[in-house]
Short mmCIF file of C-alpha atoms in Angstrom, two decimals:
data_model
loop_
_atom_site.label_atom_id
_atom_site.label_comp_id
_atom_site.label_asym_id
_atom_site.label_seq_id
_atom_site.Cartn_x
_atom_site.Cartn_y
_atom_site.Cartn_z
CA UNK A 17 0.00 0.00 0.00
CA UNK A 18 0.91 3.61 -0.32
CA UNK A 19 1.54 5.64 2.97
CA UNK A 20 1.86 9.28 3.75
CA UNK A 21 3.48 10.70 6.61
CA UNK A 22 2.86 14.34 7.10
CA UNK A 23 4.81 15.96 10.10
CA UNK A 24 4.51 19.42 11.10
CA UNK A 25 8.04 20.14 12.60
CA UNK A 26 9.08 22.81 13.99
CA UNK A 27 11.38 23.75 10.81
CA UNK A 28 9.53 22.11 8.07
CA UNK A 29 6.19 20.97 7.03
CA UNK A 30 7.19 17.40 5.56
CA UNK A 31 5.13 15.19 3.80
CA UNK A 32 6.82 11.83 2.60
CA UNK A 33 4.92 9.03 0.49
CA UNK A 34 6.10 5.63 0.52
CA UNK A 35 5.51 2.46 -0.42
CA UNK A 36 4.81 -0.08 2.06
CA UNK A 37 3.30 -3.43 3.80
CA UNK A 38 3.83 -5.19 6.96
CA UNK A 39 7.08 -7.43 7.11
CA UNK A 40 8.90 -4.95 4.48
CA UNK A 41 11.33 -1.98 4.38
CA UNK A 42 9.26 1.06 3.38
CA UNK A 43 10.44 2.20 0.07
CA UNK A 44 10.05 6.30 -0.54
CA UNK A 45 7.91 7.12 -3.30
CA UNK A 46 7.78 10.57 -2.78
CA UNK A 47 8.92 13.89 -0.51
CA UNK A 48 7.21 16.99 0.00
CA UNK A 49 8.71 19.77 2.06
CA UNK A 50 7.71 23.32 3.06
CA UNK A 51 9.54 25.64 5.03
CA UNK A 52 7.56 26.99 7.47
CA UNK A 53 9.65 27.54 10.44
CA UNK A 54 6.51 27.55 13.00
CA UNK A 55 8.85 27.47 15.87
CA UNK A 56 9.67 30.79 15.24
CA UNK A 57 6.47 31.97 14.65
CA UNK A 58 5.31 32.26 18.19
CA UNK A 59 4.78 35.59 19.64
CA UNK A 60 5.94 36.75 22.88
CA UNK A 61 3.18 34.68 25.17
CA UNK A 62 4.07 31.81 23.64
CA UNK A 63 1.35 31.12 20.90
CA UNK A 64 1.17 30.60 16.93
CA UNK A 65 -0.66 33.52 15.81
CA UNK A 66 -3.44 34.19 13.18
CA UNK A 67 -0.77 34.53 10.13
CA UNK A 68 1.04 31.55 11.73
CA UNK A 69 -1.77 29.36 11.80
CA UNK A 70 -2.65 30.48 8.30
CA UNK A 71 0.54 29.50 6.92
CA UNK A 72 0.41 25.93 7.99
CA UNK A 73 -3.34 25.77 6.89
CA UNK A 74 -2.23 26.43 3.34
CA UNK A 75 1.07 24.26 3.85
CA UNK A 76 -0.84 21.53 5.06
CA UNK A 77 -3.96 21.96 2.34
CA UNK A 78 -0.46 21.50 -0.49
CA UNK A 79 0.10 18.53 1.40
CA UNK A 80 -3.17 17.06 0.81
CA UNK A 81 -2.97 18.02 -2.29
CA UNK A 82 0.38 16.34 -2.81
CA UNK A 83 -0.69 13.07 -1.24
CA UNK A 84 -3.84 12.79 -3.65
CA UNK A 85 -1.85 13.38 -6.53
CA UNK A 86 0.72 10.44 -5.09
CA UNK A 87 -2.27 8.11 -4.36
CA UNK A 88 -1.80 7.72 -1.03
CA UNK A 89 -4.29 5.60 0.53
CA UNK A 90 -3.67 6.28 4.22
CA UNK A 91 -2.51 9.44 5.51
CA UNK A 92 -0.30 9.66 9.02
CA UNK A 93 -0.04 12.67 10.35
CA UNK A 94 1.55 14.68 13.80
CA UNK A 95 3.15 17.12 15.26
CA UNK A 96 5.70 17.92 17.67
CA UNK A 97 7.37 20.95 19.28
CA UNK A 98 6.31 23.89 17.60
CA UNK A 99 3.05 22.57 17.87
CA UNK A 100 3.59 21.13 21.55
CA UNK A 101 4.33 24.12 23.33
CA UNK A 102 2.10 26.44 21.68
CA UNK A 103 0.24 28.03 24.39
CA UNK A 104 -2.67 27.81 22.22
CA UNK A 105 -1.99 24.48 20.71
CA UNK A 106 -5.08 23.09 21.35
CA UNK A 107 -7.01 26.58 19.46
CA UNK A 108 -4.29 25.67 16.29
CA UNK A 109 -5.26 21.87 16.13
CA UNK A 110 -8.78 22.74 16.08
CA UNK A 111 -8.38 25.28 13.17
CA UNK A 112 -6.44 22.57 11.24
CA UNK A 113 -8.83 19.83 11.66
CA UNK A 114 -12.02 22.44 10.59
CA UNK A 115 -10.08 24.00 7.71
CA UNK A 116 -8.08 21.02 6.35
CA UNK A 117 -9.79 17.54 8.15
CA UNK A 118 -6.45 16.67 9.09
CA UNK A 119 -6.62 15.65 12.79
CA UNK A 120 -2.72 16.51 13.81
CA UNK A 121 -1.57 14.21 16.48
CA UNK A 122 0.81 15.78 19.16
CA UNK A 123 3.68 13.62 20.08
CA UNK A 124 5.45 14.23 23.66
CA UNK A 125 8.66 14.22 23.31
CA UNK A 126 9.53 10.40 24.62
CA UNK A 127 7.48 9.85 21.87
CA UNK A 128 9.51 11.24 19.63
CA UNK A 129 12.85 9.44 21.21
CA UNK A 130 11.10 6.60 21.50
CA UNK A 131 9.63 6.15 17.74
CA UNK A 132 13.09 7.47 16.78
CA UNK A 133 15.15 4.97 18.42
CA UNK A 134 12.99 2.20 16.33
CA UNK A 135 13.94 3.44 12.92
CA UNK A 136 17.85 3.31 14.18
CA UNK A 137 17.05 -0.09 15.74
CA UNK A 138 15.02 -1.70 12.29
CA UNK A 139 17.79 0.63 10.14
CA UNK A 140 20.93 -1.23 11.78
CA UNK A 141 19.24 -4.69 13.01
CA UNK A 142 19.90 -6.33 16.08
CA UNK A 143 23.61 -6.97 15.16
CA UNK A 144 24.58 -3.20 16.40
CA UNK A 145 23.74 -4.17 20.26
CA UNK A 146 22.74 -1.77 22.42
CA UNK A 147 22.09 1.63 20.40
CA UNK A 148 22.68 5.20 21.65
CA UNK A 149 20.53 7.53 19.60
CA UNK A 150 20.65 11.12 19.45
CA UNK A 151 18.24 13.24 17.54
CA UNK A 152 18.34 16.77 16.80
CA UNK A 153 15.53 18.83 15.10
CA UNK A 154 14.54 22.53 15.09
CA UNK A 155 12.84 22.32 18.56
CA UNK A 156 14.28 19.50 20.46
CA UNK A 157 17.38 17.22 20.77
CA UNK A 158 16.25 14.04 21.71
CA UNK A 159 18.42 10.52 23.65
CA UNK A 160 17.32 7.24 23.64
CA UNK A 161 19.27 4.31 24.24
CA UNK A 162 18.42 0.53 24.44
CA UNK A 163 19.27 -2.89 23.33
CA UNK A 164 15.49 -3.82 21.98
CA UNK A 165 13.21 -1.80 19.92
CA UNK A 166 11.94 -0.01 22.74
CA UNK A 167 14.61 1.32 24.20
CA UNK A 168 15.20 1.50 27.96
CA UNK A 169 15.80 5.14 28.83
CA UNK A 170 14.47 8.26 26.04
CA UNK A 171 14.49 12.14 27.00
CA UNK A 172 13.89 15.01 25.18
CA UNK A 173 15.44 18.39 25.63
CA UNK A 174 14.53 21.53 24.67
CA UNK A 175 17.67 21.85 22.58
CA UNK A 176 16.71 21.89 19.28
CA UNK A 177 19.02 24.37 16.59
CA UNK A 178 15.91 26.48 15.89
CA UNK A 179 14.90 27.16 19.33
CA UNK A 180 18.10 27.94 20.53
CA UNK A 181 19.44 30.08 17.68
CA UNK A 182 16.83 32.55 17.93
CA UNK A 183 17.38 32.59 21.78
CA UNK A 184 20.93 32.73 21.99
CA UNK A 185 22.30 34.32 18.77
CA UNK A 186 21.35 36.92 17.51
CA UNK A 187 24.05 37.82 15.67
CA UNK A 188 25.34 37.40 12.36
CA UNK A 189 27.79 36.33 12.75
CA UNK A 190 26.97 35.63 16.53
CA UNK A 191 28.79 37.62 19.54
CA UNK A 192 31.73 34.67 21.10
CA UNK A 193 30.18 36.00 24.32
CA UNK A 194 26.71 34.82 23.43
CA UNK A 195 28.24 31.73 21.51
CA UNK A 196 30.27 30.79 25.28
CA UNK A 197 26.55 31.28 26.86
CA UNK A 198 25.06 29.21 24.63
CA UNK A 199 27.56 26.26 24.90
CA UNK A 200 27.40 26.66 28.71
CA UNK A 201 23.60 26.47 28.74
CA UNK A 202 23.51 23.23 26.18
CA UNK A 203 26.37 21.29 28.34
CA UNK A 204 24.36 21.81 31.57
CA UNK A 205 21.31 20.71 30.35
CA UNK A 206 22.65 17.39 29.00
CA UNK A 207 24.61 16.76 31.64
CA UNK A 208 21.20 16.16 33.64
CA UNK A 209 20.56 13.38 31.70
CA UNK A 210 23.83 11.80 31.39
CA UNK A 211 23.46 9.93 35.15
CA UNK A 212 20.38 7.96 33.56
CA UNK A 213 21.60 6.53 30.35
CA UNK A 214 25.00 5.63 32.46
CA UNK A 215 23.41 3.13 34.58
CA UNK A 216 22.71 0.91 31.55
CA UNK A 217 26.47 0.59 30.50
CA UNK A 218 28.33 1.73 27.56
CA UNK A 219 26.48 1.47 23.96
CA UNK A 220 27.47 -0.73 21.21
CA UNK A 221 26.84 1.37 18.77
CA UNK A 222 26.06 5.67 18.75
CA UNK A 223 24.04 7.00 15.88
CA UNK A 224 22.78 10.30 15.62
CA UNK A 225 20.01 11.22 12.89
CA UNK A 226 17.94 15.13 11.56
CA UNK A 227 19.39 16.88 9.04
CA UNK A 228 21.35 18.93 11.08
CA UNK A 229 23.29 15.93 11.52
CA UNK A 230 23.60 15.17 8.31
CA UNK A 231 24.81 18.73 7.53
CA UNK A 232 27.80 18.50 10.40
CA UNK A 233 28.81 14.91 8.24
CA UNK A 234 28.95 16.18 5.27
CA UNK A 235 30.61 19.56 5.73
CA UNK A 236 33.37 17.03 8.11
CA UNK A 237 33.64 14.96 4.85
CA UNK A 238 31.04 12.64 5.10
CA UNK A 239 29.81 11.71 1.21
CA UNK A 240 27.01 13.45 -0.55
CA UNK A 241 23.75 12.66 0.09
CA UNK A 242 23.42 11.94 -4.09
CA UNK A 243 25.88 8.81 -3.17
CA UNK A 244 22.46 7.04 -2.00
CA UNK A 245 21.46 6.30 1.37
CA UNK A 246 23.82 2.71 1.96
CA UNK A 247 26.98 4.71 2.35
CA UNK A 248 28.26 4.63 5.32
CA UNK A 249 28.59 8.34 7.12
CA UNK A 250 30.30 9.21 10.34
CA UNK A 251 30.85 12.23 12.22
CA UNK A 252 33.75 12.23 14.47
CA UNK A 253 34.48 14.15 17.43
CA UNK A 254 37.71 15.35 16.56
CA UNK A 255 36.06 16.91 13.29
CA UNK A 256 33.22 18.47 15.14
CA UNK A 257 35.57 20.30 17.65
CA UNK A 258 37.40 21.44 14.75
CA UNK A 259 34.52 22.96 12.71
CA UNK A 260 32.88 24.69 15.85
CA UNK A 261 35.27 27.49 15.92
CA UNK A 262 34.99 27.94 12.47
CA UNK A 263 31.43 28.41 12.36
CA UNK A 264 30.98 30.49 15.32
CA UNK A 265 33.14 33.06 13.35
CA UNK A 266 31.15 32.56 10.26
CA UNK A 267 28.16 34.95 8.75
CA UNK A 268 24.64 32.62 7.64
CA UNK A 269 25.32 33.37 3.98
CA UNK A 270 29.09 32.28 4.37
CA UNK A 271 28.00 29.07 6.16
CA UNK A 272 25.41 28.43 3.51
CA UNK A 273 28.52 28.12 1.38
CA UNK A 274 29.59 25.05 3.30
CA UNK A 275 28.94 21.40 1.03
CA UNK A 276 25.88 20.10 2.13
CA UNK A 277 24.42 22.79 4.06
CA UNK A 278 21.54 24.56 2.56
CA UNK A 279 20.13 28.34 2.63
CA UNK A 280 17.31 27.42 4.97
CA UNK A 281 19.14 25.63 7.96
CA UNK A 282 22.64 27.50 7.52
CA UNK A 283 21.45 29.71 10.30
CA UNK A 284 20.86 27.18 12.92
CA UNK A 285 23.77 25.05 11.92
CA UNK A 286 25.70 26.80 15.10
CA UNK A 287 23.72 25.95 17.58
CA UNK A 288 23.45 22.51 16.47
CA UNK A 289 27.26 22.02 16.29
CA UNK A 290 27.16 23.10 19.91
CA UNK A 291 24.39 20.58 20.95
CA UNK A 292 26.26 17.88 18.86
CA UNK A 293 29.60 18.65 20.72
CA UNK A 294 28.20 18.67 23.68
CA UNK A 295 26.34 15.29 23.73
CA UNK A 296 29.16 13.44 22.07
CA UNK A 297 31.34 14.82 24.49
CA UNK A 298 29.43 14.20 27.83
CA UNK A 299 27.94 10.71 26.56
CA UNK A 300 32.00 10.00 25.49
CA UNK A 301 31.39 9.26 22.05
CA UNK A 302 34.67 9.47 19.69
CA UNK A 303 32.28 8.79 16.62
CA UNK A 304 28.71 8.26 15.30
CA UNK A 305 26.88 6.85 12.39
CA UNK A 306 24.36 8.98 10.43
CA UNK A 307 21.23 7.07 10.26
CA UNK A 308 19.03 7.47 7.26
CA UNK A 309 15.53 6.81 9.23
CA UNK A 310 14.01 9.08 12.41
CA UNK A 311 10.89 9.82 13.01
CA UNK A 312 8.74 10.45 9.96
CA UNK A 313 9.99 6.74 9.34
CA UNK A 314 9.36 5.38 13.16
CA UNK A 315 6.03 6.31 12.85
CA UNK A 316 5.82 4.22 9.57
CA UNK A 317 6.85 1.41 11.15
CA UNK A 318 4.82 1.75 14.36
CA UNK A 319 1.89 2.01 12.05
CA UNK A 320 2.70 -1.05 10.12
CA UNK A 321 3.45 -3.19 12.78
CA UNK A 322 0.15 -2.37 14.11
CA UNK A 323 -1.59 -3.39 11.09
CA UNK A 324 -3.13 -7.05 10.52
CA UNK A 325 -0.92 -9.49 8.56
CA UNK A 326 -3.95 -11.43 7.19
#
């Protein structure tokens, strides 16, 4: 059958189509993106407001659109963050579901750790032993680690690159005082966690997934995303301390410059070097393996698991 996924992120609006049944790999058929940037569409109590919700009405609406065109047979949809902690999130979900009929649900963060930590588990097999996986998106960063597809400690922080750029930096390129804030604030906050994934031993196997990610990889000389999604990409430690500097110094438009980083997230890409950084460097991880599935595909496989076989 053909599946949609449409999740309303706190960066993007992101609709991807695949093909799929219970038992197989979900193939992509399809990929749909809008850049919305909700997260920083809230005003100064906290909510989405009128042109906000607008926005992802008609974002959403191309979605639909999008999926009809694709034939996709069941829409999944939620949303996380942006969405989340909305002070009026509950006033936005109803407007969505009257304008569009899309009924948006609104993952917690474990959720999202949790449904995260499944794609890296079905993505690497049970070969890789206990997984560490760390996710970082526009709003959040979330942890999960286990050795079976649930895994057995998941957090999320409110660390994403979005958030915290438009907190912390206002700069361009960003004051080193606010930059030394910034790392401050991110190392404290993970090192909260640290004490409850240490309990559980040292990880097999650390893989990190979200496009910012995948930006830090490739800019560290990680291969092209064109190279197709069985290469092997790391991101060491070493690299990442290296670049940090370098960016910190740099204007958006100069990091946008970078291989693999594009216009839209070049902004951000600071702040999640910093919360990269910090989590390999607290959780003692010397290097980590870009995984091609998160969430959008976590929730795929949640959903097809769930489904009859007969």
């Amino acid at each position: 059958m053909r599946l949609g996924v449409l999740d309303v992120g706190s960066n993007t609006v992101h609709l991807l189509v695949v093909d799929a049944h219970p038992g197989a790999r979900p193939l992509p058929a399809h990929s749909h993106k809008a850049e919305l940037r909700l997260a920083q569409l809230h005003d100064e109590s906290g909510s989405i407001g009128p042109e906000g919700v607008d926005k992802l009405i008609s974002v959403v609406r191309e979605a639909l659109d999008a999926a009809e065109d694709k034939g996709v047979e069941d829409l999944l949809t939620f949303a996380t963050s942006a969405v989340r902690e909305a002070t009026n999130a509950d006033d936005v979900l109803e407007r969505v579901r009257t304008e569009t009929g899309v009924e948006l649900q609104v993952l917690t963060g474990e959720e999202e750790a949790r449904l995260t930590f499944l794609a890296a588990r079905r993505w690497f097999g049970w070969s890789a032993g206990k997984l560490l996986v760390i996710d970082i998106g526009g709003g959040s960063l979330e942890i999960a680690y286990g050795i079976d597809e649930e895994p057995d400690a998941a957090v999320s922080l409110p660390l994403g690159a979005g958030r915290l750029t438009a907190a912390w930096l206002p700069g361009d390129p960003p004051d080193p005082a606010d930059v030394k804030a910034l790392r401050r604030h991110v190392r404290a906050q993970i090192a909260r966690t640290v004490g409850e994934f240490s309990r559980f031993g040292s990880p097999d196997h650390v893989v990190a997934t979200s496009k910012t990610f995948r930006q830090l990889a490739r800019i560290a000389g990680a291969a092209r995303s064109a190279e197709g999604l069985y290469v092997q990409r790391e991101l060491k430690r070493r690299s990442l301390e290296d670049w940090v500097p370098q960016l910190a110094t740099m204007t958006t438009d100069q990091r946008a410059e970078l291989p693999g980083v594009s216009e839209g997230r070049a902004g951000q890409l600071l702040a999640g070097a910093l919360v990269a950084e910090g989590a390999m460097d607290l959780f003692g991880v010397e290097t980590l393996e870009i995984c091609p599935w998160a969430l959008r595909e976590g929730v795929i496989l949640r959903h097809l698991d769930q489904m009859p076989t007969t």
